[in-house]
Every structure is written in structure tokens, then in C-alpha cells.
mmCIF file of C-alpha atoms and ligand atoms in Angstrom:
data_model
loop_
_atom_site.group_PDB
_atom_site.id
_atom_site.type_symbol
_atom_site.label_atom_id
_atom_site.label_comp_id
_atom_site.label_asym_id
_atom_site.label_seq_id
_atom_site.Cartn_x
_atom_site.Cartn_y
_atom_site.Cartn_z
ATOM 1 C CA UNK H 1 -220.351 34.431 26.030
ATOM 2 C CA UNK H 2 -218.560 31.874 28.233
ATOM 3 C CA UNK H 3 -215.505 30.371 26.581
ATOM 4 C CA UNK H 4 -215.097 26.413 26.943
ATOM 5 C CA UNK H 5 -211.478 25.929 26.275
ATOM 6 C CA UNK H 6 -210.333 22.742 24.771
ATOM 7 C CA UNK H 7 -206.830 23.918 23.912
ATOM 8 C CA UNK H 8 -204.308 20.896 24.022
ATOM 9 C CA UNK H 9 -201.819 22.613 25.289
ATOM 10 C CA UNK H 10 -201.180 25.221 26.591
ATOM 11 C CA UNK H 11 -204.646 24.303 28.097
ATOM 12 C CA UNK H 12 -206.893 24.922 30.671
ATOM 13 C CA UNK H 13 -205.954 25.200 34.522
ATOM 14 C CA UNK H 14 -208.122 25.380 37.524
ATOM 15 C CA UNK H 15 -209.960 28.526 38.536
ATOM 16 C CA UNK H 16 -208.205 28.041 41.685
ATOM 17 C CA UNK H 17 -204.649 28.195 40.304
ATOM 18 C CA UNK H 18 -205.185 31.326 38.002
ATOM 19 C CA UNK H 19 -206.828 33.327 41.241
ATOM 20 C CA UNK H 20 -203.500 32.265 43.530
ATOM 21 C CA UNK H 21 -201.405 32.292 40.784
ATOM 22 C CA UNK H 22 -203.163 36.137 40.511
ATOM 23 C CA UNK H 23 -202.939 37.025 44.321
ATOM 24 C CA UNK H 24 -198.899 35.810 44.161
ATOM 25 C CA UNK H 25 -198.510 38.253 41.513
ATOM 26 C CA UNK H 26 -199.761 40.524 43.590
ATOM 27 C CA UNK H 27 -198.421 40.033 46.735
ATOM 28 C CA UNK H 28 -196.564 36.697 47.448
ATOM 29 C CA UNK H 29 -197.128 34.708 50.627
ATOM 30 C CA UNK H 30 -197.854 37.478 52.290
ATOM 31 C CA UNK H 31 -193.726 38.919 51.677
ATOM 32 C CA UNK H 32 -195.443 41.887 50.143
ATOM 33 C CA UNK H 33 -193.477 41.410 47.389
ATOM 34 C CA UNK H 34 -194.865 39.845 43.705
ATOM 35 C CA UNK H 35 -193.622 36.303 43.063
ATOM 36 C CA UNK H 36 -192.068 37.749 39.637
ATOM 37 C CA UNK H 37 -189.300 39.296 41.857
ATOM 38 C CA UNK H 38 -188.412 37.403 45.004
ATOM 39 C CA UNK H 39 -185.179 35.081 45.309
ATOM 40 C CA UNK H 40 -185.871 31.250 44.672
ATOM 41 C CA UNK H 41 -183.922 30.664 47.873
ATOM 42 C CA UNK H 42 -185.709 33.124 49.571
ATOM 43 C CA UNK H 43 -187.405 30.776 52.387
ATOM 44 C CA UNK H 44 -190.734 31.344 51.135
ATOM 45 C CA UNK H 45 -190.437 29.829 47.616
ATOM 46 C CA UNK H 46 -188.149 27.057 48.931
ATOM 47 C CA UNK H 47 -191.542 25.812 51.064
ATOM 48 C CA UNK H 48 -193.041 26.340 47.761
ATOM 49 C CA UNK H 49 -191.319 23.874 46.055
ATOM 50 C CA UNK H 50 -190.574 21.681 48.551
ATOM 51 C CA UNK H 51 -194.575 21.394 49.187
ATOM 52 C CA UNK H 52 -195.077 20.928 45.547
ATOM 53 C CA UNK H 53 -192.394 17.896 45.397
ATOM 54 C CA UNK H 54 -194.218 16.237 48.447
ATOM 55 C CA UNK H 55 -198.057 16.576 46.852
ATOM 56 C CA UNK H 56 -196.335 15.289 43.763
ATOM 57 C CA UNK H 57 -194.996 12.018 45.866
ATOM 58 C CA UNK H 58 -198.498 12.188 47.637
ATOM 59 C CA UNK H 59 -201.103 12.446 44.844
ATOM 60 C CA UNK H 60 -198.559 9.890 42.615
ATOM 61 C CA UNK H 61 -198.207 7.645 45.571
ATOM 62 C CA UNK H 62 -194.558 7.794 44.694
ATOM 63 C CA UNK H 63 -192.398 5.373 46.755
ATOM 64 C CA UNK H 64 -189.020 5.690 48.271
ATOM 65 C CA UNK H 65 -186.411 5.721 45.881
ATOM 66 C CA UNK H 66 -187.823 8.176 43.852
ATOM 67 C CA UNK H 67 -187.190 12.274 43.197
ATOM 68 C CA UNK H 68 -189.464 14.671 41.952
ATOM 69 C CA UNK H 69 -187.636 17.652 39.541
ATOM 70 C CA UNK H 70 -188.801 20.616 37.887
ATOM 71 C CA UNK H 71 -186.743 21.403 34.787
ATOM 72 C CA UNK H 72 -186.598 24.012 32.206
ATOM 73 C CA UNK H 73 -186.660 23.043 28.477
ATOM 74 C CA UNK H 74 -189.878 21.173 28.528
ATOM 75 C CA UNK H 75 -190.320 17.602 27.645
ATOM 76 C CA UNK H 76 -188.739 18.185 24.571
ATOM 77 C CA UNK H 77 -185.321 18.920 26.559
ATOM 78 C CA UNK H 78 -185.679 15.301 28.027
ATOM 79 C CA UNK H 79 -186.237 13.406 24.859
ATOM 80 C CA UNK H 80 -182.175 14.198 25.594
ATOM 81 C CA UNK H 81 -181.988 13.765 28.899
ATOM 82 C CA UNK H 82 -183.085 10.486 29.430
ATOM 83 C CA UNK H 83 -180.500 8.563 26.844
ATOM 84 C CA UNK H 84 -177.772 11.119 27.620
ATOM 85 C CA UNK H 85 -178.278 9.669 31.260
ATOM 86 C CA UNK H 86 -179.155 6.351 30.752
ATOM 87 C CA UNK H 87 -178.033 5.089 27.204
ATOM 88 C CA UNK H 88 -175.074 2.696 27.400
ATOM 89 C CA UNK H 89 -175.199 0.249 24.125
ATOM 90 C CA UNK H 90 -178.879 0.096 22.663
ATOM 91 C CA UNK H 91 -182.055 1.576 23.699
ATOM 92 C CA UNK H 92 -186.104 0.368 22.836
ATOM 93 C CA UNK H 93 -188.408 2.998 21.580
ATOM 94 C CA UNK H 94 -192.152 2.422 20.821
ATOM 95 C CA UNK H 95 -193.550 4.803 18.026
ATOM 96 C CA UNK H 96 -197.014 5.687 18.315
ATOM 97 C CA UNK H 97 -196.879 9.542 17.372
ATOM 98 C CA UNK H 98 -194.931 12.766 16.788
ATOM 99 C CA UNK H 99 -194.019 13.373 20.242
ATOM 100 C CA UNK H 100 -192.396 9.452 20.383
ATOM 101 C CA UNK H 101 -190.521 9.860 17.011
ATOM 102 C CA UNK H 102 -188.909 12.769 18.356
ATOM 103 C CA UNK H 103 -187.939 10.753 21.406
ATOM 104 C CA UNK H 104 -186.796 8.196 19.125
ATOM 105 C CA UNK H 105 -185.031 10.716 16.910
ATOM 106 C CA UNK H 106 -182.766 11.974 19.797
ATOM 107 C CA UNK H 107 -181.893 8.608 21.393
ATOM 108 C CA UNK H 108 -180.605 7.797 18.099
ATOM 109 C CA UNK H 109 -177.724 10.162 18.435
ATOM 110 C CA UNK H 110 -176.344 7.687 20.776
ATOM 111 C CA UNK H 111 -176.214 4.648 19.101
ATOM 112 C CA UNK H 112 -178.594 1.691 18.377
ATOM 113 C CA UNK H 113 -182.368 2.335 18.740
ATOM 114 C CA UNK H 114 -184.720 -0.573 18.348
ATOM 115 C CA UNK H 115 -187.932 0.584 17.026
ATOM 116 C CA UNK H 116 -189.966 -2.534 18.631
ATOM 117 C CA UNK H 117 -193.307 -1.476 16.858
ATOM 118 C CA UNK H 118 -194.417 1.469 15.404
ATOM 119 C CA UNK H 119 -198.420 2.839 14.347
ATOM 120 C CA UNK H 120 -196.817 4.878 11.750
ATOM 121 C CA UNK H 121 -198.397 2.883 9.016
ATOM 122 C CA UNK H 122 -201.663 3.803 10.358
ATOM 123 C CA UNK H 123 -201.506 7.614 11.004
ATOM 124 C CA UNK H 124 -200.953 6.956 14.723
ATOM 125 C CA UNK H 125 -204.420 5.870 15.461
ATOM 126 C CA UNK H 126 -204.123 2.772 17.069
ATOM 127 C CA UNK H 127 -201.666 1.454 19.952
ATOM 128 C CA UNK H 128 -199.291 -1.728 18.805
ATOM 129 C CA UNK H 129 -199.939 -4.618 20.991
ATOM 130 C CA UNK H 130 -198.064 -7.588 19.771
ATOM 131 C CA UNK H 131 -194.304 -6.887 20.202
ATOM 132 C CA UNK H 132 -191.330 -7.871 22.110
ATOM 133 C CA UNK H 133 -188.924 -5.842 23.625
ATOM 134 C CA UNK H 134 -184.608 -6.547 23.901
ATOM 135 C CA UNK H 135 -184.056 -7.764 27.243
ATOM 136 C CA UNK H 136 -180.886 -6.389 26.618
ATOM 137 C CA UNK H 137 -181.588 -2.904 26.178
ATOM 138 C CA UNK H 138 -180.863 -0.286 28.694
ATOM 139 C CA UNK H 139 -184.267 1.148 28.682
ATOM 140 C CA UNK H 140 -187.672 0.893 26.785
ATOM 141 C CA UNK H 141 -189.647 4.591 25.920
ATOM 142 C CA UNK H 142 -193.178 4.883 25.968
ATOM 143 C CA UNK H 143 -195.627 7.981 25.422
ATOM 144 C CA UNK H 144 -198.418 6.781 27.852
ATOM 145 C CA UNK H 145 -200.767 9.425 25.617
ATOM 146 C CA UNK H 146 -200.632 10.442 21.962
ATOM 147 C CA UNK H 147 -202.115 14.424 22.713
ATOM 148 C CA UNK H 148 -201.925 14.740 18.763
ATOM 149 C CA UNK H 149 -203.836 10.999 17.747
ATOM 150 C CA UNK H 150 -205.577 10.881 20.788
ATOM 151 C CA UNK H 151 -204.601 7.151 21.470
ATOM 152 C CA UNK H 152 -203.246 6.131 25.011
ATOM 153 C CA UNK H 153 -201.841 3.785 26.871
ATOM 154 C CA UNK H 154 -204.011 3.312 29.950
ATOM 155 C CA UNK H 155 -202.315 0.453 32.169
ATOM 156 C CA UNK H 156 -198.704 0.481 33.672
ATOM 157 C CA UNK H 157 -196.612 -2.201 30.961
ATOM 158 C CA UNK H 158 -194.411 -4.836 32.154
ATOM 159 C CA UNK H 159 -191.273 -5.214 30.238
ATOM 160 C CA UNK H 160 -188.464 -6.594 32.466
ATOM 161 C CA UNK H 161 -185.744 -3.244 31.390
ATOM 162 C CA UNK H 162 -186.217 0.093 33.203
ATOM 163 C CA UNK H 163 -189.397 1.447 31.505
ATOM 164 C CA UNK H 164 -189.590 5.148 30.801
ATOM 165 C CA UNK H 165 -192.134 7.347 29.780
ATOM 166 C CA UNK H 166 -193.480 10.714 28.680
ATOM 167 C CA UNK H 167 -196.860 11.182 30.010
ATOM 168 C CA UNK H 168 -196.466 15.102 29.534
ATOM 169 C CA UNK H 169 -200.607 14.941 28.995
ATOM 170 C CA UNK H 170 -201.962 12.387 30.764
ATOM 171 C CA UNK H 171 -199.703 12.884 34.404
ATOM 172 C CA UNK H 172 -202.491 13.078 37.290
ATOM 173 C CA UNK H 173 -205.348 11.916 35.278
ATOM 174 C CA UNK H 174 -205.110 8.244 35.710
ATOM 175 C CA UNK H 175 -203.825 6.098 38.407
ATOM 176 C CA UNK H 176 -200.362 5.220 37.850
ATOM 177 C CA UNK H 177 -198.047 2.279 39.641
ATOM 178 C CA UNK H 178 -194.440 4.918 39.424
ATOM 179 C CA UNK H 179 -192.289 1.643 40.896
ATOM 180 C CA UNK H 180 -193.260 0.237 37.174
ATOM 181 C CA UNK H 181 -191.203 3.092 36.046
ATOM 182 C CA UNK H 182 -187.549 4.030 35.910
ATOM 183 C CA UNK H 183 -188.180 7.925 35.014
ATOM 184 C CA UNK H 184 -191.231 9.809 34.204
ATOM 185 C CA UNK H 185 -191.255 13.304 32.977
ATOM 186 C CA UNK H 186 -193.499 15.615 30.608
ATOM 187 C CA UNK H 187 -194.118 19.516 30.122
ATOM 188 C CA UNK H 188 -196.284 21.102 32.708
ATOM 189 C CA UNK H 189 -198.784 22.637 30.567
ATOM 190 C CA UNK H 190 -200.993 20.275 29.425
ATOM 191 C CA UNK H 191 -202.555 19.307 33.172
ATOM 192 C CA UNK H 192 -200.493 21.041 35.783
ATOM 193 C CA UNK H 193 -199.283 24.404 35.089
ATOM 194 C CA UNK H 194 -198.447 27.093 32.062
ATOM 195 C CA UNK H 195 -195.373 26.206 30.021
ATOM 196 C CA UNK H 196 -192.148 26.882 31.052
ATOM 197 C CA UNK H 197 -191.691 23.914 33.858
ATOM 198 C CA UNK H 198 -191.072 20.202 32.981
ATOM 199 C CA UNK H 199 -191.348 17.609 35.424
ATOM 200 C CA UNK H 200 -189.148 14.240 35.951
ATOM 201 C CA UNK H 201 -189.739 11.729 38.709
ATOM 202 C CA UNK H 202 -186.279 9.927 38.301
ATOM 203 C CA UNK H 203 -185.709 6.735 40.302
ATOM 204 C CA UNK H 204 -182.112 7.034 41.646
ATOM 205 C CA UNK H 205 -181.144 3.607 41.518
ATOM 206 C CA UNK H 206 -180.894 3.806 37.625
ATOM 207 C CA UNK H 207 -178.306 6.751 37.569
ATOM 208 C CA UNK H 208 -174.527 6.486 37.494
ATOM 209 C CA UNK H 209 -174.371 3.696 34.590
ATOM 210 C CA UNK H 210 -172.842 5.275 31.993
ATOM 211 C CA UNK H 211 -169.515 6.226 30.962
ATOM 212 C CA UNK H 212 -169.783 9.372 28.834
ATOM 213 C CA UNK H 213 -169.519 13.047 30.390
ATOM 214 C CA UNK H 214 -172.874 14.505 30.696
ATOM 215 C CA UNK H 215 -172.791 18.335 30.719
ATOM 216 C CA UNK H 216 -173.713 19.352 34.279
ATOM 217 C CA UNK H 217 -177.104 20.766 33.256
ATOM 218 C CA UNK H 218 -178.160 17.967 31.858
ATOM 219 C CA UNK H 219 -177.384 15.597 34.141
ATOM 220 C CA UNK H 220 -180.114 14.288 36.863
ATOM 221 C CA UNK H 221 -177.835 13.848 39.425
ATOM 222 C CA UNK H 222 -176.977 17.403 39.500
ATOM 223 C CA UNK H 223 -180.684 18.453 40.157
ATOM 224 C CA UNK H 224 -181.270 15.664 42.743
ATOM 225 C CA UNK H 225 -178.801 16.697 44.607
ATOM 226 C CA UNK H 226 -179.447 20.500 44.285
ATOM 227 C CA UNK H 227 -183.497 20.036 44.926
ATOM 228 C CA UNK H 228 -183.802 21.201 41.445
ATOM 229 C CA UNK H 229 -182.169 24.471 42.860
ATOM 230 C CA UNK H 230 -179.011 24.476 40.806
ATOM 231 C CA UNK H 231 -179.288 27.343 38.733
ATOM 232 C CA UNK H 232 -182.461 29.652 38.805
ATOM 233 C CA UNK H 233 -186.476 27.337 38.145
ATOM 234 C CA UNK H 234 -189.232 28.586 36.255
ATOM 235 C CA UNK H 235 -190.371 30.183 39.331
ATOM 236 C CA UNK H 236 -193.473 31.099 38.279
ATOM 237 C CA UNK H 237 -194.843 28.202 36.794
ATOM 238 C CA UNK H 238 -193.363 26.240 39.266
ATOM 239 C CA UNK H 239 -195.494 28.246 41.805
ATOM 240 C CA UNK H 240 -198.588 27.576 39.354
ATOM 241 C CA UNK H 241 -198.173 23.932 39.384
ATOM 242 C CA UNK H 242 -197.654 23.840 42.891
ATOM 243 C CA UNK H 243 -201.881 25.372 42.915
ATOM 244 C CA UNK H 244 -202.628 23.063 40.667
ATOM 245 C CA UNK H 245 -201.049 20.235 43.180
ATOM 246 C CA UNK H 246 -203.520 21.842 46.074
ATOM 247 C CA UNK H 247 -206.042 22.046 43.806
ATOM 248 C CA UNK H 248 -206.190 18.336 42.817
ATOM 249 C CA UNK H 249 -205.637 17.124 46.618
ATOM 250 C CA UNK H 250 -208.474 18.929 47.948
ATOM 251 C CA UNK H 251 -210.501 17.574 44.623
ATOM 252 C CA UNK H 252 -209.898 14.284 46.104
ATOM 253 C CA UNK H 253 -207.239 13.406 44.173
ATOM 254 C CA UNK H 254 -206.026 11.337 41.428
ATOM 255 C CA UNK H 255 -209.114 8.822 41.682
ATOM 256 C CA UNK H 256 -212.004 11.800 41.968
ATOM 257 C CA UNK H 257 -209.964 13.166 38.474
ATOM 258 C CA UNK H 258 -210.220 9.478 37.297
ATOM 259 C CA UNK H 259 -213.829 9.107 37.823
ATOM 260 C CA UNK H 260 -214.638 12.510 36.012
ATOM 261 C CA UNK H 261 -212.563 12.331 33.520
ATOM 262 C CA UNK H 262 -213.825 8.816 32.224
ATOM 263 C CA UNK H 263 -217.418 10.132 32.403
ATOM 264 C CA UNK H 264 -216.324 13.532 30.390
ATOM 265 C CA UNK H 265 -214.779 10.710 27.906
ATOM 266 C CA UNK H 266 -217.763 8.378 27.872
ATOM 267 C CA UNK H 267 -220.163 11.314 27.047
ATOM 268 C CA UNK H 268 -218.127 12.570 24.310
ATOM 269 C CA UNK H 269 -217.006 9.194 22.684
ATOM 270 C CA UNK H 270 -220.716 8.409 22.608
ATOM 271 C CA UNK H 271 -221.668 11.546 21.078
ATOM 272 C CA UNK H 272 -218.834 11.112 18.384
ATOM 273 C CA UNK H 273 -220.573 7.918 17.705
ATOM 274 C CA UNK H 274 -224.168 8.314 17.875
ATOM 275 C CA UNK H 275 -223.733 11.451 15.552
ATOM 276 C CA UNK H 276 -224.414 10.927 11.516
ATOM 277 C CA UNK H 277 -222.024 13.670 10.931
ATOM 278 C CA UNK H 278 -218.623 12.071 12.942
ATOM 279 C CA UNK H 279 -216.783 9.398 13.658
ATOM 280 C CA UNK H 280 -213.901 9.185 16.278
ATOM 281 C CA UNK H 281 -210.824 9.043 14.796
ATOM 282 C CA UNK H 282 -209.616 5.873 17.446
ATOM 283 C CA UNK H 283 -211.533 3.354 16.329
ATOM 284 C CA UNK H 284 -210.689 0.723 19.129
ATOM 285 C CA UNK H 285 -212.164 1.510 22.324
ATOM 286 C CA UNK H 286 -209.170 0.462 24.544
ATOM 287 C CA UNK H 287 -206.889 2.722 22.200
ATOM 288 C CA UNK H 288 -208.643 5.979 22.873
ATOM 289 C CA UNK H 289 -207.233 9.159 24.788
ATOM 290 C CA UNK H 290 -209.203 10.076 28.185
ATOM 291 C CA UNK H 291 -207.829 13.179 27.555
ATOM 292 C CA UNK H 292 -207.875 14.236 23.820
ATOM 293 C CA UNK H 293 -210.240 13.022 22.127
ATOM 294 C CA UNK H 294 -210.422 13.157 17.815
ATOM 295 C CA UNK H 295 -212.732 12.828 15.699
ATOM 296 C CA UNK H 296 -213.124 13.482 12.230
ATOM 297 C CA UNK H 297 -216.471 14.060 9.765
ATOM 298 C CA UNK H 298 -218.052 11.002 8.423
ATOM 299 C CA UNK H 299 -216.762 10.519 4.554
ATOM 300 C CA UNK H 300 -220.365 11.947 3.388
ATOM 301 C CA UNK H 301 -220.038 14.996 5.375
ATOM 302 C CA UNK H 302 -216.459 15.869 4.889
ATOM 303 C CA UNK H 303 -217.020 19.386 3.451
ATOM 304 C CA UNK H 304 -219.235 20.228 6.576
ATOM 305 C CA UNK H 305 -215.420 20.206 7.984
ATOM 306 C CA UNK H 306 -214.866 24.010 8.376
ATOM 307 C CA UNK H 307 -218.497 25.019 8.957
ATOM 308 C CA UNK H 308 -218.671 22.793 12.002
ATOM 309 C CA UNK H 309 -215.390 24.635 13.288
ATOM 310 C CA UNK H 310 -216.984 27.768 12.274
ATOM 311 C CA UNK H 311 -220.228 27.171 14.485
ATOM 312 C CA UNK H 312 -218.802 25.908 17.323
ATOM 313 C CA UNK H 313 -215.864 29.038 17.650
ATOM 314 C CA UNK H 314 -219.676 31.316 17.251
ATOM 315 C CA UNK H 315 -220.853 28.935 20.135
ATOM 316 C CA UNK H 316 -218.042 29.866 22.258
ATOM 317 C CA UNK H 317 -215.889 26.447 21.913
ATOM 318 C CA UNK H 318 -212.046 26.986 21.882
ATOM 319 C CA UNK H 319 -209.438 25.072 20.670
ATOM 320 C CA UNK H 320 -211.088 21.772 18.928
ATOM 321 C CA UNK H 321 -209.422 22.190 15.469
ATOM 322 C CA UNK H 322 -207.449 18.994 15.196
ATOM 323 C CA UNK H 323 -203.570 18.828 14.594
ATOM 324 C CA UNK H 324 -202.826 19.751 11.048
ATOM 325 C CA UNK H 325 -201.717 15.897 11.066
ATOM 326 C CA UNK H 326 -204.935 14.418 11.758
ATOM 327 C CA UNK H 327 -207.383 16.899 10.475
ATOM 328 C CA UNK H 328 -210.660 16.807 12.044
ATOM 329 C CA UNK H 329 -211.487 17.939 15.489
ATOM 330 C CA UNK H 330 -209.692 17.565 18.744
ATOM 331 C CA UNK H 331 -211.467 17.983 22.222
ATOM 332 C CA UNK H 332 -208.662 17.963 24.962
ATOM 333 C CA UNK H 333 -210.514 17.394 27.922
ATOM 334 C CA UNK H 334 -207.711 17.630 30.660
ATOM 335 C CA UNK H 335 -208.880 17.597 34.407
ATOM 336 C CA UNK H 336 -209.424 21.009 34.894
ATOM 337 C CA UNK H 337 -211.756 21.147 31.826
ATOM 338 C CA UNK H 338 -215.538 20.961 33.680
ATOM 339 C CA UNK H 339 -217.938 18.317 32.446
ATOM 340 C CA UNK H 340 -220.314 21.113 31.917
ATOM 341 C CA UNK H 341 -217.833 22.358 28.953
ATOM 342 C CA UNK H 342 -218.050 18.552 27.583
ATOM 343 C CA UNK H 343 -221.803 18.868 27.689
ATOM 344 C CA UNK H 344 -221.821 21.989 25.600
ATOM 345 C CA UNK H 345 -220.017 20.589 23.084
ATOM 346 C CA UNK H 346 -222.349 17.681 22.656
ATOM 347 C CA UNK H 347 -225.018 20.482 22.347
ATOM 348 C CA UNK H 348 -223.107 22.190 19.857
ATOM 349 C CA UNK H 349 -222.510 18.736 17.852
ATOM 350 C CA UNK H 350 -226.422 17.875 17.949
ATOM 351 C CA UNK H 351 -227.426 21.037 17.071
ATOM 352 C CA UNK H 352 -225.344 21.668 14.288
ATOM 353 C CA UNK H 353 -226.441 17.792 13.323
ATOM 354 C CA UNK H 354 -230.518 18.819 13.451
ATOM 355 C CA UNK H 355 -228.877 21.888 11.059
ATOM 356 C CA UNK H 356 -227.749 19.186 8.219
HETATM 357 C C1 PLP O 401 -196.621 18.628 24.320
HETATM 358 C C2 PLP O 401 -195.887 17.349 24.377
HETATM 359 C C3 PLP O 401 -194.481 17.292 24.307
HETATM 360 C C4 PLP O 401 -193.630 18.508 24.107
HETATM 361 O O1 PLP O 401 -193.538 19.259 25.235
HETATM 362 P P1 PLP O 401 -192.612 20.576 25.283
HETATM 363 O O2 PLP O 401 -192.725 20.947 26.717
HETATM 364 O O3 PLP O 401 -193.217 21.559 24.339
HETATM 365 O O4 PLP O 401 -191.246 20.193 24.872
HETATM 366 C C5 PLP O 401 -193.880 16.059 24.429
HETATM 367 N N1 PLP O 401 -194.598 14.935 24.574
HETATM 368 C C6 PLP O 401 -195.944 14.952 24.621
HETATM 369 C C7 PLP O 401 -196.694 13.672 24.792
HETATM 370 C C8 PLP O 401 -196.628 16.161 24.521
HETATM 371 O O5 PLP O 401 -197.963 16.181 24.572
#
């Protein structure tokens, strides 16, 4: 039975970049050696990720100014990173999930954190709108999308401090202006690559403010300098992302994704909606996820809960039981996820509705 896999992450990848990611197991750039055991400074991964940097400045239309790194840690590592490098006297969080507390919680270490709104009161599920942030703080945080509450931010904010934000699952989904942004980063595998490779495009200009030591791991200017070739990359996903990269530009990009992904959205959203048995768990339009998309069973069907997860694993649907903090279901329906998967699902959902 085919498998439609709407895993948030780790999550689905391209056909393309598991058969090249397969063929540079087996025999790398034609070195007749497997990528698993060739030097990172041998000349034929250096093109690797030199290539991959360059599609990533492509596809992102990132300007001048700007440098592309690939990390180890995942995002999780740069929750750090980011006020280690750029915290001087107070920093501007907004809280709209797990993955921004955690931010939050980290930037904290360093001094003064201004929580300027927070949807904490509301289980995450909406996106705060009316807030203002310190014009004297050294940066403002974002998470651009909520892959647990399925809420995201869809348009680049303007907030007059150096804006930064994790967009670990919704990087090369959605247009993006990067000069709005003073660093973006997130963990490969929810749209690029498998774990093990976190990406930060850092703009230069913002480094070299503070006055604390920053061990030399963890600070940016080491990797920009060293073409984040300082100590050993995650080769390997590195090498997965960089098929990934290929496979989006020859997809036609960031806008094709766009277009797709909004219909894959639109069809599910309305299905959530139209059903008796659901209801998405976003309730405003404008707040909901392109990209993972909850939804929970209607009050009067709530003990139809585990059947419904229970027929659609038998129907060959992977992955859709929502985080333990939401309950409910959870489609992630990243860009390598085919509309065709989306469309079984809504099968799924109306047939298990004609069932009840
Ligand atoms: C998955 C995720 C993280 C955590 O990523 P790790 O690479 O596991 O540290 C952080 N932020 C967001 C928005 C995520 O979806």
C-alpha cells in the first residue's frame, strides 16, 4: 500500500534527494568512493557546499551582506546562538509556541527578555497582533511557523530592531524579503534535508557588538570566516540538502512551491471545515500554517478521536497524530509532500465521515 507521509519532522524529502542522496552513498561524484567516507575538504564536497550556499542565496534571493551556514546542533543549538552573539542589555521575544518559549527560555540566561505578547493563554492557536516592541532592544525573535499549533506568520514584520527568526519549518515554502531580517536559521529536517544540519543566514553587519567571550564554536564569525568548514559538517545531510536545493530550483522555485503549497492548504482547510466530524484547530484564517495543518474532532465526535487515527494508519496515512499538546490531528504538508497525498487524506476524512 503506498505510504503518504505527513510526519512533521523528520518529514518527507523529494524522491529526487533520497535517489542522489542513494547513488552518493554509493559512489560519490563519481570519486568512487561513498560520501560516508571522503574528506570535507576533499575538492569534491567543498563544490558541494559551496553550490548549496549559492542555491540557498539564489532560491532566497538573498542580498549582499548576507552568509549562508550549516551548523550542527539543530535549531535548538541557536536558540543560544543568536543572544550569545547578539544580546547586549535586553532582548524582545514573541511567544506563540513551544519552539518560541524555548527561544525565550535561553535568551533569558542573558539578562532582560521582554515577552511583547504571548498566545499562551490560548493554547498557541492564534498569532498576537496588537503589540509593540522596545525600540531599544537589541533584537526582536519570531517563529515565522508554529509546526506544533499550526499557526504562522505569513508576511515579513517591520519592527525598526534587527528582526530574527526561526523558520526551521516553513524556510523555502513562502516568499521571504531576508534584508527584513538580521539572522535566520532552523533545523534542516522539516523541508530541506534529514536531521543533523541547521541552517543560519546571518547578516554580517550585526556581528561584533557585544562584549562577552563567545566560545569559538559558537560564535558566527568563526563559521563565516571558515565557510562553515571549521571543524568537521554534517556531511551527509549537508549533501542531502544540497538535492533538495536542485530539486526545488528545477521545480521552479520558491514561487512554483508557493503556488502548490497554498492549493494543498486550501483543499485541506476546506475539508477540515466542510466535514461534520472536524474542525481546524486555527480558527482565524490568516493565523493558519501552510505547512501543518491541525485539526481536532468536533465536540460531538470527540471519542471518534482514536478510530479516525486508526483508519487512516489502515489507509496508509503516516504521521497525522497531533502533538501530545494539541491533541487532534496534524497534517504537515511540507513541499515535498505531493498534492496527490493531500487528496487521499480528504478521501480518507469523507469516507470515514459517510462511516459515522
Ligand atoms: C523542530 C523545530 C525546532 C527544533 O529543531 P531541532 O533541530 O530539533 O533543534 C525549533 N523550532 C521550530 C519552529 C521547529 O519546528
Amino acid at each position: 500500500m503506498k505510504k503518504h507521509n505527513f510526519y512533521a519532522g523528520p518529514s518527507i524529502l523529494s524522491q529526487f534527494t533520497i535517489d542522489n542522496v542513494i547513488e552518493g552513498v554509493r559512489d560519490f561524484a563519481g570519486t568512487g568512493l561513498s560520501v560516508l567516507e571522503v574528506s570535507h575538504r576533499s575538492k569534491e564536497f567543498v563544490a558541494v557546499n559551496d553550490q548549496a550556499q549559492a542555491l540557498f542565496k539564489e532560491l532566497l534571493e538573498i542580498p549582499d551582506g548576507y552568509h549562508v551556514l550549516f551548523l550542527g546542533g539543530g535549531a535548538s543549538l541557536q536558540f543560544t546562538m543568536i543572544p550569545m552573539n547578539l544580546f547586549k542589555t535586553k532582548a524582545a521575544y514573541l511567544n506563540t509556541g513551544s519552539w518560541a518559549s524555548k527561544a525565550l527560555k535561553e535568551a533569558k540566561i542573558y539578562g532582560e527578555v521582554v515577552e511583547v505578547a504571548s498566545s499562551k493563554d490560548a493554547n498557541f492557536n492564534y498569532i498576537p497582533r496588537d503589540y509593540s516592541v522596545p525600540s531599544d532592544a537589541d533584537y526582536f525573535h519570531i517563529t515565522t511557523n508554529n509546526t506544533i499549533y499550526g499557526t504562522e506568520i505569513k508576511s515579513d514584520l517591520d519592527v525598526g530592531i534587527p528582526l530574527v527568526a526561526d523558520m526551521s519549518s516553513d524556510i523555502f515554502s513562502r516568499r521571504i524579503d531576508v534584508s527584513k531580517y538580521a539572522i535566520i536559521y532552523g533545523g534542516a529536517q522539516k523541508n530541506l534535508a534529514p536531521s543533523g544540519v541547521a541552517f543560519a543566514i546571518v547578516k554580517e553587519d550585526i556581528l561584533g557588538k557585544v562584549d562577552r567571550a563567545i566560545p569559538t564554536m559558537l560564535d558566527y564569525k568563526t563559521h563565516i570566516d571558515k565557510e562553515s568548514m571549521f571543524n568537521t559538517p554534517p556531511v551527509l545531510p549537508i549533501f542531502a540538502a544540497f538535492q533538495t536545493l536542485k530539486w526545488l530550483k528545477s521545480n521552479g522555485g520558491i514561487e512554483a512551491m508557493n503556488k502548490v503549497n497554498v492549493e494543498k492548504a486550501d483543499m485541506l482547510y476546506s475539508e477540515i471545515e466542510r466535514n461534520k466530524l472536524f474542525v481546524p484547530a486555527v480558527s482565524k484564517d490568516e493565523d493558519r500554517s501552510i505547512m501543518n495543518i491541525c485539526f481536532v474532532m468536533t465536540d460531538e465526535y470527540q471519542e471518534l478521536e482514536q478510530d479516525f487515527n486508526s483508519f487512516a494508519s489502515s489507509k496508509g496515512m503516516v504521521g497525522i497524530k497531533g502533538h501530545r499538546s494539541v491533541g487532534g490531528f496534524r497534517a504537515s504538508t511540507y513541499n515535498a509532500l505531493p498534492t496527490e497525498s493531500v487528496a487521499a487524506l480528504i478521501d480518507v476524512m469523507k469516507e470515514f465521515e459517510s462511516n459515522h
